[in-house]
Coordinates of C-alpha atoms in Angstrom, one line a residue:
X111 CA 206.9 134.5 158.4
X112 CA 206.1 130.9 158.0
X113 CA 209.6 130.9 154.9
X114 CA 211.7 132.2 157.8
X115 CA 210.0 129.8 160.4
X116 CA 210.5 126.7 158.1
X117 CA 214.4 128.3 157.1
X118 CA 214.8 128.2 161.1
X119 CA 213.9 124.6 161.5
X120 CA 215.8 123.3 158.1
X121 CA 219.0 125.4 159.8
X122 CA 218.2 123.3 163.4
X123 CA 218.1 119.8 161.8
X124 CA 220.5 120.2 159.2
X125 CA 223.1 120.3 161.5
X126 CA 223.4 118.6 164.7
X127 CA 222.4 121.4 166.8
X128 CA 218.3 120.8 166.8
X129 CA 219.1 117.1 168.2
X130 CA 222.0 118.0 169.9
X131 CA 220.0 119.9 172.3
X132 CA 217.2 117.5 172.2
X133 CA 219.2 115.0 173.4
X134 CA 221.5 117.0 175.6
X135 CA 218.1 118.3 177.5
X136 CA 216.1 114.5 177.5
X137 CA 219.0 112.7 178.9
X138 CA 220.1 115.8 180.9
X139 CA 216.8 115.3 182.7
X140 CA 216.6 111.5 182.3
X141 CA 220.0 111.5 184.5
X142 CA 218.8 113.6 187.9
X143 CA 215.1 112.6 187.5
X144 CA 215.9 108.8 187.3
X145 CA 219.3 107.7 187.5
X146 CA 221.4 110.0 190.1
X147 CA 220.7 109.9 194.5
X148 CA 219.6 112.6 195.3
X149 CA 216.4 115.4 195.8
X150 CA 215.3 115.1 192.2
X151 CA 215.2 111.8 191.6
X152 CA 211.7 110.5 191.5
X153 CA 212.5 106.7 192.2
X154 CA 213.9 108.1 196.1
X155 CA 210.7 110.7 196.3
X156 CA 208.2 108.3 197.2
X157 CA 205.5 110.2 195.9
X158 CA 203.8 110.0 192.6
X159 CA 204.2 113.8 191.3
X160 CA 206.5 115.1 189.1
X161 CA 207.8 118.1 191.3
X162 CA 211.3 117.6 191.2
X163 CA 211.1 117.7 187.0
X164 CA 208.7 120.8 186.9
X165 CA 211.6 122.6 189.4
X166 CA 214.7 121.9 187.6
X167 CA 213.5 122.1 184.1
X168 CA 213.1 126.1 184.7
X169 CA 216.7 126.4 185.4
X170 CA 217.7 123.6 182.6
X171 CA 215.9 126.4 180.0
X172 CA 217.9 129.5 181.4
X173 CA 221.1 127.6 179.5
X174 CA 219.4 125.1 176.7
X175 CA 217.3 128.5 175.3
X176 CA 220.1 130.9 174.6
X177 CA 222.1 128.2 173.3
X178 CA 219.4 127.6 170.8
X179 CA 218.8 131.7 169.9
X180 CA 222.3 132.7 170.7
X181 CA 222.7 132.2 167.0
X182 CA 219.2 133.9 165.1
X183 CA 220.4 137.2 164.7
X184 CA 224.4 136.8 165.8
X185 CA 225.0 134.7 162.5
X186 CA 223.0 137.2 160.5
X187 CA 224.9 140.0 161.4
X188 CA 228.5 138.1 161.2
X189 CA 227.5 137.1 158.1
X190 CA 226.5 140.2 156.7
X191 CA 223.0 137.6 155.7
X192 CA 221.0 140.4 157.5
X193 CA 221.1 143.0 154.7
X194 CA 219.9 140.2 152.1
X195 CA 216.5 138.8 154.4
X196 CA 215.7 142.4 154.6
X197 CA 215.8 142.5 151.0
X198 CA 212.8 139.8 150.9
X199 CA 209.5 140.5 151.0
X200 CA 209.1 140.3 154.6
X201 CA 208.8 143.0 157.4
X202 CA 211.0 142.9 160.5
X203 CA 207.9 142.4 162.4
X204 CA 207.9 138.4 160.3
X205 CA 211.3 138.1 160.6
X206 CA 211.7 138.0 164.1
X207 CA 207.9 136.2 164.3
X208 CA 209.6 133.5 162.2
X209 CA 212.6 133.3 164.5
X210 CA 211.0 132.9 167.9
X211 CA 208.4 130.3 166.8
X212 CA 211.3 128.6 164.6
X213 CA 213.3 128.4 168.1
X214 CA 210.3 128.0 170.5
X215 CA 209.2 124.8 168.1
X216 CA 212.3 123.2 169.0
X217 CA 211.9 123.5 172.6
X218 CA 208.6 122.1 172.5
X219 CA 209.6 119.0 170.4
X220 CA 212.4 118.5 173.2
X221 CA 209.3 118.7 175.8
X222 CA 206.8 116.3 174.0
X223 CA 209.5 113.3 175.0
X224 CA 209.0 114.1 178.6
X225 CA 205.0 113.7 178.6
X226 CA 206.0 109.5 179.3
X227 CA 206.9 110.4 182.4
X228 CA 203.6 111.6 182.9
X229 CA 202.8 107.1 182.1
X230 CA 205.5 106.3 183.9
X231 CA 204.6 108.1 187.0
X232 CA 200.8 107.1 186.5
X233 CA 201.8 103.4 186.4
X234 CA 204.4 103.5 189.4
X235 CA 201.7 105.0 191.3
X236 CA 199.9 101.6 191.4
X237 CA 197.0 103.1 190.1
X238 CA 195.5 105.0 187.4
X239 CA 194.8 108.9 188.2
X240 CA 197.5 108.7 190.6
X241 CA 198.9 111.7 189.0
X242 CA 197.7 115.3 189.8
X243 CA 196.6 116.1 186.6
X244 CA 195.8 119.2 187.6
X245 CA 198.7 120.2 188.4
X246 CA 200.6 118.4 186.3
X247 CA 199.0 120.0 183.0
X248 CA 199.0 123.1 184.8
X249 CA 202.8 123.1 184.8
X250 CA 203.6 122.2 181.3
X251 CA 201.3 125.2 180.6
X252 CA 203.7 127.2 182.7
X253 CA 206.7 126.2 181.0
X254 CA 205.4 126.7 177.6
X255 CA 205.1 130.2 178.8
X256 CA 208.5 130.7 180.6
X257 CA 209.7 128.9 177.5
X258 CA 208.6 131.6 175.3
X259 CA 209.5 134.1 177.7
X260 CA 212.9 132.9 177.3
X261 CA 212.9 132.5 173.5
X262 CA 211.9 136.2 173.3
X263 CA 215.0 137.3 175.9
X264 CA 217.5 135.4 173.8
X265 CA 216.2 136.3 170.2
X266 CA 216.8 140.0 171.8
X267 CA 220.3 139.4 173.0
X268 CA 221.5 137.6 169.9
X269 CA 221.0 141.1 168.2
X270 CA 223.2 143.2 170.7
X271 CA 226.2 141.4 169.5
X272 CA 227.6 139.3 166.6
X273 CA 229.5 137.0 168.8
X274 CA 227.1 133.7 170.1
X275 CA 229.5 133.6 173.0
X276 CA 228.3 137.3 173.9
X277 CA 224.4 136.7 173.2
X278 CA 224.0 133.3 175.0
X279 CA 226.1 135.2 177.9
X280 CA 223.8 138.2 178.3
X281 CA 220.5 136.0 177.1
X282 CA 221.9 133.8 180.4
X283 CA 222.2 136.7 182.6
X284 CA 219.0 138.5 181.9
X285 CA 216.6 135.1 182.3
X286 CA 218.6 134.3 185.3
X287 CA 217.7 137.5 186.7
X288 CA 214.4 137.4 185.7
X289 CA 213.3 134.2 187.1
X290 CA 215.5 134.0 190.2
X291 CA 216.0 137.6 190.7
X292 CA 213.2 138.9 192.3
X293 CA 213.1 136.1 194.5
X294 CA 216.3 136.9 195.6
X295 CA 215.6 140.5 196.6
X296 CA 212.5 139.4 198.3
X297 CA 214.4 137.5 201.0
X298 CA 215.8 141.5 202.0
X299 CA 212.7 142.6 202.4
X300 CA 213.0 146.5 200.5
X301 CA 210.2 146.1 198.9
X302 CA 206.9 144.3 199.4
X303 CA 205.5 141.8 197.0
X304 CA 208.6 142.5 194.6
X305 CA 209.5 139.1 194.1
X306 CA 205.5 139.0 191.9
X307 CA 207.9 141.0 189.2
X308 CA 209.9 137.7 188.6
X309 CA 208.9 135.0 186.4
X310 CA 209.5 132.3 189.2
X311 CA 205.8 133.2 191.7
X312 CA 203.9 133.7 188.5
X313 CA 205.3 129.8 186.8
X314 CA 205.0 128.8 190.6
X315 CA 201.2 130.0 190.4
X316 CA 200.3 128.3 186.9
X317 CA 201.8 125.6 188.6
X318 CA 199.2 124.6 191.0
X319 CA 196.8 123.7 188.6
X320 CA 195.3 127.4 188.8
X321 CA 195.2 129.0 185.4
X322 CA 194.9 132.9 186.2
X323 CA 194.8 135.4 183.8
X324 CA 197.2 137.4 185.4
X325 CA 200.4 134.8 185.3
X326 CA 199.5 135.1 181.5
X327 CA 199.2 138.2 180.8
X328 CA 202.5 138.6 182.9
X329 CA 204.5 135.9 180.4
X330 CA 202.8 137.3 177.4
X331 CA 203.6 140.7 178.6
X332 CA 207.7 139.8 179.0
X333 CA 207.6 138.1 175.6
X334 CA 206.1 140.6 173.9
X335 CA 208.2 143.1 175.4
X336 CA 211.5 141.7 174.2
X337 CA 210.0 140.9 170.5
X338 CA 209.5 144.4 170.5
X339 CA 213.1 145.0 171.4
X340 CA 214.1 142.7 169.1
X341 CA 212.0 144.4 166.2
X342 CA 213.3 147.4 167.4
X343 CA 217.1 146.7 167.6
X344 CA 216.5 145.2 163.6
X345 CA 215.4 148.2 162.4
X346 CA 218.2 150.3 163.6
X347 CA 220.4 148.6 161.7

């Protein structure tokens, strides 16, 4: 696992996709959080709390994740590379272990960046402990877990189809729907307490500083799900 997790980040920085979508994700956020009027940006909020970047960041990763997985298994299979990596000495159970921690490393060296605006925050408060830590912590907690929730949905899409294009489509489609989805069907009232299916209440719930056990066994549940899909799709073929 760890040869095809190390292969995963040699492929990510030795081209300029791994910083590519570092960047394209820190200045991405940089621009609405600091720089454009409007809701998000935390200069205009008036409140120390970083609200506004734990709310759009969710919908940032519906596009910036399948970008980064649209590729794992697509390229294998355009490539015909699929047939030689199962010819290592690896089980497709490591293989696609490799893959998802290869791609959710990435995201999470794109979110350490963001932790100074944790300081930042902190020091425009006026005072130290100005910051709900709480919360705060509680939050990048909950994106690491939507974040691998995410990595697992696009690793699974990216072996439906050898075209990127298709993959990131459907990988976009399927998170969309399963963060906002629920939510959405909730306003129409069919059926109570549906909208606790989506990933949005239970990221919404880690949010407030409240670790329960069942947001994570919901987000390990989704992601182990769709690895199993993914396991299962690779051995068909």
């Amino acid at each position: 696992m760890f040869a095809i997790l190390k292969k995963e980040l040699n492929s990510f920085f030795s081209s300029p996709i791994g910083y590519l979508v570092i960047g394209v994700f820190l200045i991405t956020n940089g621009l609405f959080l600091w720089i454009f009027k409007g809701d998000f940006n935390i200069l205009d909020a008036g409140f120390a709390d970083l609200n506004s970047f734990f709310f759009i960041v969710p919908w940032f990763f519906i596009f910036l994740i399948p970008a980064i997985t649209m590729r794992s298994f697509s390229d294998e299979f355009r490539l015909g590379t699929i047939e030689i990596l199962k010819t290592k000495p690896v089980t497709n159970w490591q293989i696609v272990n490799g893959k998802f921690f290869g791609a959710l490393t990435l995201i999470v060296l794109a979110l350490i960046p963001t932790l100074i605006y944790t300081i930042s925050i902190n020091t425009l408060g006026g005072e130290i402990g100005s910051l709900d830590s709480g919360s705060t912590i509680g939050s990048y907690i909950g994106l690491l877990f939507l974040a691998s929730a995410y990595t697992s949905i696009g690793l699974f899409t990216s072996t439906l189809s050898s075209n990127q294009i298709v993959a990131f489509i459907l990988a976009v489609i399927i998170c969309f729907l399963m963060y906002f989805g629920f939510d959405a069907f909730a306003d129409f009232n069919i059926i109570d307490g549906i909208e606790n299916f989506g990933m949005k209440s239970h990221f919404d719930s880690i949010s407030r500083g409240v670790i329960d056990s069942r947001d994570l066994i919901y987000f390990v549940s989704i992601t182990l799900f769709f690895l199993f899909l993914t396991k299962l799709k690779l051995t068909q073929e």
